[in-house]
Amino acid sequence: MEEPTSMPRRVTTPFSRPMASSTPFSLQRPNTLSKRVDIYAQASSPFQQEVQRNNTPIFSISPKDYNLWFDGNDVERFIERVENIAEIEGASGRDIARQISFWTKDQDISYHIEGMPGYETVYWEKSKLNMKRRWGTVLPKIRYKLPSITQLFTKIKQEGGIKNMSQYKVFFGEYEFIITYLKRYQYIQADINHNEEMLASLSSNVQESIFKEMIKDNAMVQALDGGYIIPRLEIL
């Protein structure tokens, strides 16, 4: 008999984090034989492709630092914020799964989370799925869709357009929030240039001032017919 081919040795560096298992944090597929579709099992997550790291120390995240506590309401929003914090802090799904029961001041909720499948195995995707099934609504809360961008521009134009920097900061902050949401939930796959819509959302006086400044700074490209091409949103 032929000797089995030996597996290549894994090369590690002082900067690599040990990976004890290659099992991804994937969601369970809903039972195709069931007539009832599990809406939560079909959701996507940035932690799905994560590898379990059973031997890696837990990365501690303090809910007090973010004043975020789960009280049994709006579980979808709570989970979304927890995952955002984890991404900012560089924590993993395993880190969340081990600490999620501490992110509540209600002892009964904490005990309930610790008794769910996924907690003992430190498996965030399973814990999250069971939290949504226990405290979630029948349908997931959808905050924005593609028409939300058009509605935002329409609303500001009906109010007379952006007239000063304070209004612009508020408006652009809401615009960026909607774009980030649509990208996160894959309503849009790439950057969308809303330069014309953004320019039209400004008051006529502000538009005139911006045109003068962009022409002065050679920021606008002249078209073949003598008109000007509005630059990308970043320049605008």
Coordinates of N, CA and C in Angstrom, one line a residue:
M1 N 0.8 -1.2 0.0 CA 0.0 0.0 0.0 C 0.9 1.2 0.0
E2 N 0.4 2.3 -0.7 CA 1.1 3.5 -0.7 C 1.0 4.3 0.6
E3 N 2.0 4.9 1.0 CA 2.0 5.7 2.2 C 1.2 7.0 2.0
P4 N 0.4 7.3 2.9 CA -0.4 8.6 2.7 C 0.5 9.8 2.6
T5 N 0.2 10.7 1.7 CA 1.0 11.9 1.6 C 0.8 12.8 2.8
S6 N 2.0 13.2 3.3 CA 1.9 14.0 4.5 C 1.4 15.4 4.2
M7 N 0.7 16.0 5.1 CA 0.2 17.3 4.9 C 1.3 18.3 5.1
P8 N 1.3 19.4 4.3 CA 2.3 20.5 4.5 C 2.2 21.1 5.9
R9 N 3.3 21.5 6.5 CA 3.3 22.1 7.8 C 2.9 23.6 7.6
R10 N 2.1 24.0 8.6 CA 1.6 25.4 8.5 C 2.7 26.4 9.0
V11 N 2.9 27.4 8.2 CA 3.9 28.4 8.6 C 3.3 29.5 9.4
T12 N 3.8 29.8 10.5 CA 3.3 30.8 11.4 C 4.3 31.9 11.6
T13 N 3.8 33.1 11.9 CA 4.7 34.3 12.1 C 4.3 34.8 13.5
P14 N 5.2 35.7 14.1 CA 4.8 36.3 15.4 C 3.6 37.1 15.3
F15 N 3.1 37.5 14.1 CA 2.0 38.3 13.9 C 0.7 37.6 13.6
S16 N 0.8 36.3 13.3 CA -0.4 35.5 12.9 C -1.1 35.0 14.2
R17 N -2.4 35.0 14.1 CA -3.2 34.5 15.2 C -3.5 33.0 15.0
P18 N -3.3 32.2 16.0 CA -3.5 30.7 15.8 C -5.0 30.4 15.4
M19 N -5.2 29.5 14.5 CA -6.5 29.1 14.1 C -6.6 27.6 14.4
A20 N -7.4 27.2 15.3 CA -7.5 25.9 15.7 C -8.5 25.0 14.9
S21 N -9.3 25.7 14.2 CA -10.3 25.0 13.4 C -10.6 25.8 12.2
S22 N -11.0 25.1 11.1 CA -11.3 25.8 9.9 C -12.8 25.8 9.6
T23 N -13.6 25.5 10.7 CA -15.0 25.6 10.5 C -15.5 27.0 10.4
P24 N -16.2 27.4 9.3 CA -16.6 28.8 9.2 C -17.8 29.1 10.1
F25 N -18.0 30.4 10.5 CA -19.2 30.8 11.2 C -20.3 31.0 10.2
S26 N -20.8 29.9 9.6 CA -21.9 30.0 8.6 C -23.2 29.7 9.3
L27 N -24.2 30.3 8.7 CA -25.6 30.1 9.2 C -26.1 28.8 8.8
Q28 N -27.0 28.2 9.6 CA -27.6 26.9 9.3 C -28.6 27.2 8.1
R29 N -28.6 26.3 7.2 CA -29.6 26.4 6.1 C -31.0 26.0 6.6
P30 N -32.0 26.7 6.2 CA -33.4 26.4 6.6 C -33.8 25.0 6.0
N31 N -34.6 24.3 6.7 CA -35.1 23.0 6.2 C -35.9 23.2 5.0
T32 N -35.5 22.7 3.8 CA -36.2 22.9 2.6 C -37.5 22.1 2.5
L33 N -37.6 21.1 3.5 CA -38.9 20.4 3.5 C -40.0 21.1 4.3
S34 N -39.6 22.1 5.0 CA -40.6 22.8 5.8 C -41.2 23.9 5.0
K35 N -42.5 24.1 5.2 CA -43.2 25.1 4.4 C -42.9 26.5 4.9
R36 N -42.5 26.6 6.1 CA -42.2 27.9 6.7 C -40.8 28.2 6.5
V37 N -40.5 29.4 5.9 CA -39.2 29.8 5.6 C -38.6 30.6 6.8
D38 N -37.4 30.2 7.2 CA -36.8 30.9 8.3 C -36.1 32.2 7.8
I39 N -36.7 33.4 8.0 CA -36.1 34.6 7.5 C -34.8 34.9 8.1
Y40 N -34.6 34.5 9.4 CA -33.4 34.9 10.1 C -32.2 34.1 9.6
A41 N -32.5 32.8 9.2 CA -31.4 32.0 8.7 C -30.9 32.4 7.4
Q42 N -31.6 33.3 6.7 CA -31.2 33.7 5.4 C -30.4 35.0 5.4
A43 N -30.3 35.6 6.6 CA -29.6 36.9 6.7 C -28.1 36.7 6.5
S44 N -27.4 37.8 6.0 CA -26.0 37.8 5.9 C -25.3 38.5 7.0
S45 N -24.0 38.2 7.3 CA -23.3 38.8 8.4 C -21.8 38.8 8.0
P46 N -21.1 39.9 8.5 CA -19.7 40.0 8.2 C -18.9 38.9 9.0
F47 N -19.5 38.2 9.9 CA -18.8 37.2 10.7 C -19.1 35.8 10.1
Q48 N -19.8 35.6 9.0 CA -20.1 34.3 8.5 C -18.9 33.6 8.0
Q49 N -17.9 34.3 7.4 CA -16.8 33.6 6.9 C -15.6 33.5 7.9
E50 N -15.9 33.8 9.1 CA -14.9 33.8 10.2 C -14.6 32.3 10.6
V51 N -13.4 32.1 11.0 CA -12.9 30.8 11.4 C -12.9 30.7 12.9
Q52 N -13.4 29.6 13.4 CA -13.4 29.4 14.9 C -12.0 29.3 15.4
R53 N -11.8 30.0 16.5 CA -10.4 30.0 17.1 C -10.6 29.6 18.6
N54 N -10.7 28.3 18.8 CA -11.1 27.8 20.2 C -9.9 28.0 21.2
N55 N -8.7 28.1 20.7 CA -7.6 28.3 21.6 C -7.1 29.7 21.7
T56 N -7.8 30.6 21.1 CA -7.4 32.0 21.1 C -8.0 32.7 22.3
P57 N -7.3 33.6 23.0 CA -7.9 34.3 24.1 C -9.0 35.2 23.7
I58 N -10.0 35.4 24.6 CA -11.2 36.2 24.3 C -10.8 37.7 24.2
F59 N -11.2 38.4 23.2 CA -11.0 39.9 23.2 C -12.2 40.5 23.9
S60 N -11.8 41.2 25.0 CA -12.9 41.8 25.9 C -13.4 43.1 25.3
I61 N -14.8 43.1 25.3 CA -15.5 44.3 24.9 C -16.4 44.7 26.1
S62 N -16.4 46.0 26.5 CA -17.2 46.4 27.6 C -18.4 47.1 27.1
P63 N -19.6 46.6 27.5 CA -20.9 47.4 27.1 C -21.0 48.7 27.7
K64 N -20.3 48.9 28.9 CA -20.4 50.2 29.5 C -19.7 51.3 28.7
D65 N -18.7 50.9 27.9 CA -18.0 51.9 27.1 C -18.9 52.5 26.0
Y66 N -20.0 51.7 25.6 CA -20.9 52.1 24.5 C -22.3 52.4 25.0
N67 N -22.5 52.2 26.3 CA -23.9 52.4 26.9 C -24.9 51.6 26.1
L68 N -24.6 50.3 25.9 CA -25.5 49.5 25.0 C -25.9 48.3 25.8
W69 N -27.2 48.2 26.1 CA -27.7 47.0 26.9 C -28.9 46.5 26.2
F70 N -29.1 45.2 26.3 CA -30.2 44.5 25.6 C -31.3 44.3 26.7
D71 N -32.5 44.8 26.4 CA -33.7 44.7 27.3 C -34.8 43.8 26.7
G72 N -34.5 43.1 25.6 CA -35.5 42.3 25.0 C -36.3 42.9 23.9
N73 N -36.0 44.2 23.6 CA -36.7 44.9 22.5 C -35.7 45.2 21.4
D74 N -36.3 45.2 20.2 CA -35.5 45.6 19.0 C -34.2 44.8 18.9
V75 N -34.3 43.5 18.9 CA -33.1 42.7 19.0 C -32.2 42.8 17.7
E76 N -32.9 43.0 16.6 CA -32.2 43.2 15.3 C -31.2 44.4 15.4
R77 N -31.8 45.5 15.9 CA -30.9 46.7 16.0 C -29.8 46.5 17.0
F78 N -30.1 45.8 18.1 CA -29.1 45.6 19.1 C -27.9 44.7 18.5
I79 N -28.3 43.7 17.8 CA -27.3 42.8 17.2 C -26.4 43.6 16.2
E80 N -27.1 44.4 15.4 CA -26.4 45.2 14.4 C -25.4 46.1 15.1
R81 N -25.8 46.8 16.2 CA -24.8 47.7 16.9 C -23.7 46.9 17.5
V82 N -24.0 45.7 18.1 CA -22.9 44.9 18.7 C -21.9 44.5 17.6
E83 N -22.4 44.1 16.4 CA -21.4 43.7 15.4 C -20.6 44.9 14.8
N84 N -21.2 46.0 14.8 CA -20.5 47.2 14.4 C -19.4 47.5 15.4
I85 N -19.7 47.4 16.7 CA -18.7 47.7 17.7 C -17.6 46.6 17.6
A86 N -17.9 45.4 17.4 CA -16.9 44.3 17.2 C -16.0 44.6 16.1
E87 N -16.5 45.0 15.0 CA -15.7 45.4 13.8 C -14.7 46.5 14.1
I88 N -15.2 47.5 14.8 CA -14.4 48.7 15.2 C -13.3 48.2 16.1
E89 N -13.6 47.4 17.1 CA -12.7 46.9 18.1 C -11.7 45.8 17.6
G90 N -12.1 45.2 16.5 CA -11.3 44.1 16.0 C -11.6 42.8 16.6
A91 N -12.8 42.7 17.2 CA -13.2 41.5 17.9 C -13.8 40.5 16.9
S92 N -13.9 39.2 17.2 CA -14.4 38.2 16.4 C -15.8 37.8 16.8
G93 N -16.4 36.9 16.0 CA -17.7 36.4 16.4 C -17.6 35.5 17.6
R94 N -16.6 34.8 17.8 CA -16.3 34.1 19.0 C -16.3 35.0 20.3
D95 N -15.6 36.1 20.1 CA -15.6 37.1 21.2 C -16.9 37.6 21.6
I96 N -17.8 37.8 20.6 CA -19.1 38.3 20.9 C -19.9 37.2 21.6
A97 N -19.8 35.9 21.1 CA -20.6 34.8 21.6 C -20.3 34.6 23.1
R98 N -19.1 34.7 23.5 CA -18.7 34.4 24.8 C -19.2 35.5 25.8
Q99 N -19.4 36.7 25.3 CA -19.7 37.9 26.2 C -21.1 38.4 26.0
I100 N -21.8 37.9 25.1 CA -23.1 38.5 24.7 C -24.1 38.5 25.9
S101 N -24.0 37.5 26.8 CA -25.0 37.4 27.9 C -24.7 38.5 28.9
F102 N -23.5 39.1 28.9 CA -23.2 40.2 29.8 C -23.8 41.6 29.3
W103 N -24.2 41.6 28.1 CA -24.7 42.9 27.5 C -26.2 43.1 27.8
T104 N -26.6 42.8 29.0 CA -28.0 43.0 29.5 C -28.0 43.2 31.0
K105 N -28.9 44.0 31.5 CA -29.0 44.2 32.9 C -30.1 43.3 33.5
D106 N -30.8 42.6 32.6 CA -31.9 41.7 33.0 C -31.3 40.3 33.2
Q107 N -31.3 39.8 34.4 CA -30.7 38.5 34.7 C -31.5 37.3 34.0
D108 N -32.8 37.4 33.8 CA -33.5 36.4 33.1 C -33.1 36.3 31.6
I109 N -32.9 37.5 31.0 CA -32.4 37.5 29.6 C -31.0 36.9 29.5
S110 N -30.2 37.2 30.5 CA -28.8 36.7 30.5 C -28.8 35.1 30.6
Y111 N -29.6 34.6 31.5 CA -29.7 33.2 31.7 C -30.3 32.5 30.4
H112 N -31.2 33.2 29.8 CA -31.9 32.6 28.6 C -30.8 32.5 27.5
I113 N -30.0 33.5 27.3 CA -29.0 33.5 26.3 C -28.0 32.4 26.5
E114 N -27.6 32.3 27.8 CA -26.6 31.3 28.1 C -27.1 29.8 27.9
G115 N -28.4 29.7 27.9 CA -29.0 28.4 27.7 C -29.3 28.1 26.2
M116 N -29.0 29.0 25.4 CA -29.3 28.8 23.9 C -28.2 28.0 23.3
P117 N -28.5 27.2 22.2 CA -27.5 26.6 21.4 C -26.6 27.6 20.8
G118 N -25.3 27.4 20.9 CA -24.4 28.4 20.3 C -23.5 29.1 21.4
Y119 N -24.1 29.1 22.6 CA -23.4 29.8 23.7 C -22.2 29.0 24.2
E120 N -22.5 27.7 24.5 CA -21.5 26.9 25.1 C -20.4 26.5 24.0
T121 N -20.8 26.5 22.8 CA -19.9 26.2 21.7 C -19.2 27.4 21.2
V122 N -19.5 28.6 21.8 CA -19.0 29.9 21.4 C -19.1 30.1 19.9
Y123 N -20.4 30.0 19.4 CA -20.7 30.0 18.0 C -21.6 31.2 17.8
W124 N -21.1 32.4 17.4 CA -21.9 33.6 17.4 C -23.1 33.5 16.4
E125 N -22.9 33.0 15.2 CA -24.0 32.9 14.2 C -25.2 32.1 14.8
K126 N -24.9 31.1 15.5 CA -26.0 30.3 16.1 C -26.7 31.0 17.2
S127 N -25.9 31.6 18.1 CA -26.5 32.4 19.2 C -27.3 33.6 18.6
K128 N -26.8 34.2 17.6 CA -27.5 35.4 17.0 C -28.8 34.9 16.4
L129 N -28.8 33.8 15.7 CA -30.0 33.2 15.1 C -31.1 32.9 16.1
N130 N -30.7 32.3 17.3 CA -31.6 32.0 18.3 C -32.1 33.2 19.0
M131 N -31.3 34.2 19.2 CA -31.8 35.5 19.8 C -32.8 36.1 18.9
K132 N -32.6 36.1 17.6 CA -33.6 36.7 16.7 C -34.9 35.9 16.7
R133 N -34.8 34.6 16.8 CA -36.0 33.7 16.9 C -36.8 33.9 18.2
R134 N -36.0 34.2 19.2 CA -36.7 34.4 20.6 C -37.3 35.8 20.7
W135 N -36.5 36.8 20.4 CA -37.0 38.2 20.6 C -37.3 39.0 19.4
G136 N -37.1 38.4 18.2 CA -37.3 39.2 17.0 C -38.7 39.3 16.6
T137 N -38.9 40.2 15.6 CA -40.3 40.4 15.0 C -40.5 39.4 14.0
V138 N -41.7 39.3 13.5 CA -42.1 38.3 12.4 C -41.3 38.6 11.2
L139 N -41.1 39.9 10.8 CA -40.3 40.3 9.7 C -39.2 41.2 10.2
P140 N -38.0 41.0 9.6 CA -36.9 41.9 10.0 C -37.2 43.4 9.7
K141 N -36.7 44.2 10.5 CA -36.9 45.7 10.4 C -36.0 46.2 9.3
I142 N -36.6 46.7 8.2 CA -35.9 47.3 7.1 C -35.8 48.8 7.2
R143 N -34.6 49.3 7.4 CA -34.5 50.8 7.6 C -34.6 51.6 6.4
Y144 N -33.8 51.1 5.4 CA -33.7 51.9 4.1 C -33.7 51.0 2.9
K145 N -34.2 51.5 1.8 CA -34.1 50.8 0.5 C -33.6 51.9 -0.5
L146 N -33.4 51.5 -1.7 CA -32.8 52.4 -2.7 C -33.6 53.7 -2.9
P147 N -35.0 53.7 -2.9 CA -35.7 54.9 -2.9 C -35.4 55.9 -1.8
S148 N -34.9 55.4 -0.7 CA -34.6 56.3 0.4 C -33.6 57.4 0.1
I149 N -32.7 57.2 -0.9 CA -31.8 58.2 -1.3 C -32.5 59.3 -2.1
T150 N -33.4 58.9 -3.0 CA -34.2 59.9 -3.8 C -35.1 60.7 -2.8
Q151 N -35.7 60.0 -1.9 CA -36.6 60.7 -0.9 C -35.8 61.7 -0.1
L152 N -34.6 61.4 0.2 CA -33.8 62.3 1.0 C -33.5 63.6 0.2
F153 N -33.1 63.5 -1.1 CA -32.8 64.6 -1.9 C -34.1 65.4 -2.2
T154 N -35.2 64.7 -2.4 CA -36.5 65.4 -2.7 C -36.9 66.2 -1.5
K155 N -36.7 65.7 -0.3 CA -37.1 66.4 0.9 C -36.4 67.7 1.1
I156 N -35.0 67.6 0.9 CA -34.2 68.8 1.1 C -34.5 69.9 0.1
K157 N -34.8 69.5 -1.2 CA -35.1 70.5 -2.2 C -36.5 71.1 -1.9
Q158 N -37.4 70.4 -1.4 CA -38.7 70.9 -1.1 C -38.6 72.0 0.1
E159 N -37.6 71.8 0.9 CA -37.4 72.7 2.0 C -36.5 74.0 1.6
G160 N -36.3 74.1 0.3 CA -35.5 75.2 -0.2 C -34.0 75.0 -0.4
G161 N -33.6 73.8 -0.2 CA -32.2 73.4 -0.5 C -31.3 73.8 0.7
I162 N -30.1 73.3 0.7 CA -29.1 73.5 1.7 C -28.5 74.9 1.6
K163 N -28.6 75.7 2.7 CA -28.2 77.1 2.7 C -27.0 77.4 3.4
N164 N -26.5 76.5 4.3 CA -25.3 76.8 5.0 C -24.6 75.5 5.4
M165 N -23.4 75.7 6.0 CA -22.6 74.5 6.3 C -23.2 73.6 7.4
S166 N -23.9 74.2 8.3 CA -24.6 73.4 9.4 C -25.6 72.4 8.8
Q167 N -26.4 73.0 7.9 CA -27.4 72.1 7.2 C -26.8 71.1 6.3
Y168 N -25.6 71.4 5.7 CA -24.9 70.5 4.8 C -24.4 69.3 5.7
K169 N -23.8 69.6 6.8 CA -23.3 68.5 7.7 C -24.4 67.5 8.1
V170 N -25.5 68.1 8.5 CA -26.6 67.2 8.9 C -27.1 66.4 7.7
F171 N -27.3 67.0 6.6 CA -27.8 66.3 5.4 C -26.8 65.3 4.9
F172 N -25.5 65.6 4.8 CA -24.6 64.7 4.3 C -24.3 63.5 5.3
G173 N -24.4 63.8 6.6 CA -24.3 62.7 7.5 C -25.4 61.7 7.4
E174 N -26.6 62.2 7.1 CA -27.8 61.2 6.9 C -27.6 60.5 5.6
Y175 N -27.1 61.2 4.6 CA -26.8 60.6 3.2 C -25.8 59.4 3.4
E176 N -24.7 59.7 4.1 CA -23.7 58.7 4.2 C -24.2 57.5 5.0
F177 N -25.0 57.8 6.0 CA -25.6 56.7 6.8 C -26.4 55.7 6.0
I178 N -27.3 56.3 5.1 CA -28.1 55.5 4.2 C -27.2 54.7 3.2
I179 N -26.2 55.3 2.7 CA -25.3 54.6 1.7 C -24.6 53.5 2.4
T180 N -24.2 53.7 3.6 CA -23.5 52.6 4.4 C -24.4 51.5 4.7
Y181 N -25.7 51.8 5.0 CA -26.7 50.8 5.3 C -26.9 49.9 4.0
L182 N -27.1 50.6 2.9 CA -27.4 49.9 1.6 C -26.3 49.0 1.2
K183 N -25.1 49.5 1.5 CA -23.9 48.6 1.1 C -23.8 47.4 2.1
R184 N -24.1 47.7 3.3 CA -23.9 46.6 4.3 C -24.9 45.5 4.0
Y185 N -26.1 45.8 3.6 CA -27.1 44.8 3.4 C -27.3 44.5 1.9
Q186 N -26.3 44.9 1.1 CA -26.1 44.5 -0.3 C -27.2 45.0 -1.2
Y187 N -27.9 46.1 -0.9 CA -28.8 46.7 -1.8 C -28.0 47.3 -3.0
I188 N -26.8 47.8 -2.7 CA -25.9 48.3 -3.7 C -24.5 47.6 -3.5
Q189 N -23.9 47.3 -4.6 CA -22.6 46.6 -4.6 C -21.4 47.5 -4.7
A190 N -21.5 48.7 -5.3 CA -20.4 49.6 -5.5 C -20.8 51.0 -5.2
D191 N -19.8 51.9 -5.3 CA -20.0 53.3 -5.0 C -20.9 53.9 -6.1
I192 N -21.9 54.7 -5.6 CA -22.8 55.4 -6.5 C -22.5 56.9 -6.5
N193 N -22.3 57.5 -7.6 CA -22.0 58.9 -7.7 C -23.3 59.8 -7.8
H194 N -23.6 60.4 -6.7 CA -24.8 61.3 -6.6 C -24.4 62.7 -6.7
N195 N -23.5 63.0 -7.6 CA -23.0 64.4 -7.7 C -24.0 65.4 -8.2
E196 N -24.8 65.0 -9.2 CA -25.8 65.9 -9.8 C -26.9 66.1 -8.7
E197 N -27.3 65.0 -8.1 CA -28.4 65.1 -7.1 C -27.9 66.0 -5.9
M198 N -26.7 65.8 -5.5 CA -26.2 66.6 -4.4 C -26.1 68.1 -4.7
L199 N -25.7 68.4 -6.0 CA -25.6 69.8 -6.4 C -27.0 70.4 -6.4
A200 N -28.0 69.6 -6.9 CA -29.3 70.1 -7.0 C -30.0 70.3 -5.7
S201 N -29.4 69.7 -4.6 CA -30.0 69.8 -3.3 C -29.6 71.1 -2.6
L202 N -28.6 71.8 -3.2 CA -28.2 73.1 -2.6 C -29.1 74.2 -3.1
S203 N -29.2 75.3 -2.3 CA -29.9 76.4 -2.6 C -29.3 77.1 -3.8
S204 N -30.0 77.9 -4.6 CA -29.5 78.5 -5.8 C -28.2 79.4 -5.5
N205 N -28.3 80.1 -4.4 CA -27.1 81.0 -4.1 C -25.9 80.1 -3.8
V206 N -26.0 79.0 -3.1 CA -24.9 78.2 -2.8 C -24.4 77.5 -4.0
Q207 N -25.3 77.1 -4.9 CA -24.9 76.5 -6.2 C -24.0 77.5 -7.0
E208 N -24.4 78.7 -7.1 CA -23.7 79.7 -7.8 C -22.3 79.9 -7.3
S209 N -22.2 80.0 -5.9 CA -20.9 80.2 -5.3 C -20.0 79.0 -5.5
I210 N -20.5 77.8 -5.5 CA -19.7 76.6 -5.7 C -19.2 76.5 -7.2
F211 N -20.1 76.8 -8.1 CA -19.7 76.9 -9.5 C -18.5 77.8 -9.7
K212 N -18.6 79.0 -9.1 CA -17.5 80.0 -9.3 C -16.2 79.5 -8.7
E213 N -16.3 78.8 -7.5 CA -15.1 78.3 -6.9 C -14.5 77.1 -7.7
M214 N -15.3 76.3 -8.2 CA -14.8 75.1 -9.0 C -14.2 75.6 -10.3
I215 N -14.8 76.6 -10.9 CA -14.2 77.1 -12.2 C -12.9 77.8 -11.9
K216 N -12.8 78.5 -10.8 CA -11.6 79.2 -10.4 C -10.5 78.2 -10.1
D217 N -10.8 77.1 -9.5 CA -9.8 76.1 -9.1 C -9.6 75.0 -10.2
N218 N -10.2 75.2 -11.4 CA -10.1 74.3 -12.5 C -10.6 72.9 -12.1
A219 N -11.6 72.8 -11.3 CA -12.1 71.6 -10.8 C -13.2 71.0 -11.7
M220 N -13.6 71.8 -12.7 CA -14.7 71.4 -13.6 C -14.1 71.2 -15.0
V221 N -14.5 70.1 -15.6 CA -14.0 69.7 -17.0 C -15.0 70.3 -18.0
Q222 N -14.5 70.9 -19.0 CA -15.4 71.5 -20.0 C -15.7 70.4 -21.1
A223 N -17.0 70.3 -21.4 CA -17.5 69.4 -22.4 C -17.2 70.0 -23.8
L224 N -17.4 69.1 -24.8 CA -17.1 69.5 -26.2 C -18.0 70.6 -26.7
D225 N -19.2 70.7 -26.1 CA -20.2 71.7 -26.6 C -20.1 73.0 -25.8
G226 N -19.1 73.1 -24.9 CA -18.8 74.3 -24.2 C -19.4 74.3 -22.8
G227 N -20.2 73.3 -22.5 CA -20.7 73.2 -21.1 C -19.7 72.6 -20.1
Y228 N -20.1 72.5 -18.9 CA -19.2 71.9 -17.9 C -19.8 70.6 -17.4
I229 N -18.8 69.7 -17.1 CA -19.2 68.4 -16.5 C -19.0 68.4 -15.0
I230 N -20.1 68.1 -14.3 CA -20.0 68.2 -12.9 C -19.0 67.1 -12.3
P231 N -18.1 67.5 -11.5 CA -17.1 66.5 -11.0 C -17.7 65.5 -10.0
R232 N -17.0 64.5 -9.6 CA -17.5 63.5 -8.7 C -17.8 64.1 -7.4
L233 N -18.6 63.4 -6.6 CA -19.1 63.8 -5.4 C -18.0 64.3 -4.4
E234 N -16.8 63.5 -4.4 CA -15.8 63.8 -3.5 C -15.2 65.2 -3.7
I235 N -15.1 65.6 -5.0 CA -14.6 66.9 -5.4 C -15.6 68.0 -5.1
L236 N -16.9 67.7 -5.4 CA -18.0 68.6 -5.2 C -18.1 68.9 -3.7

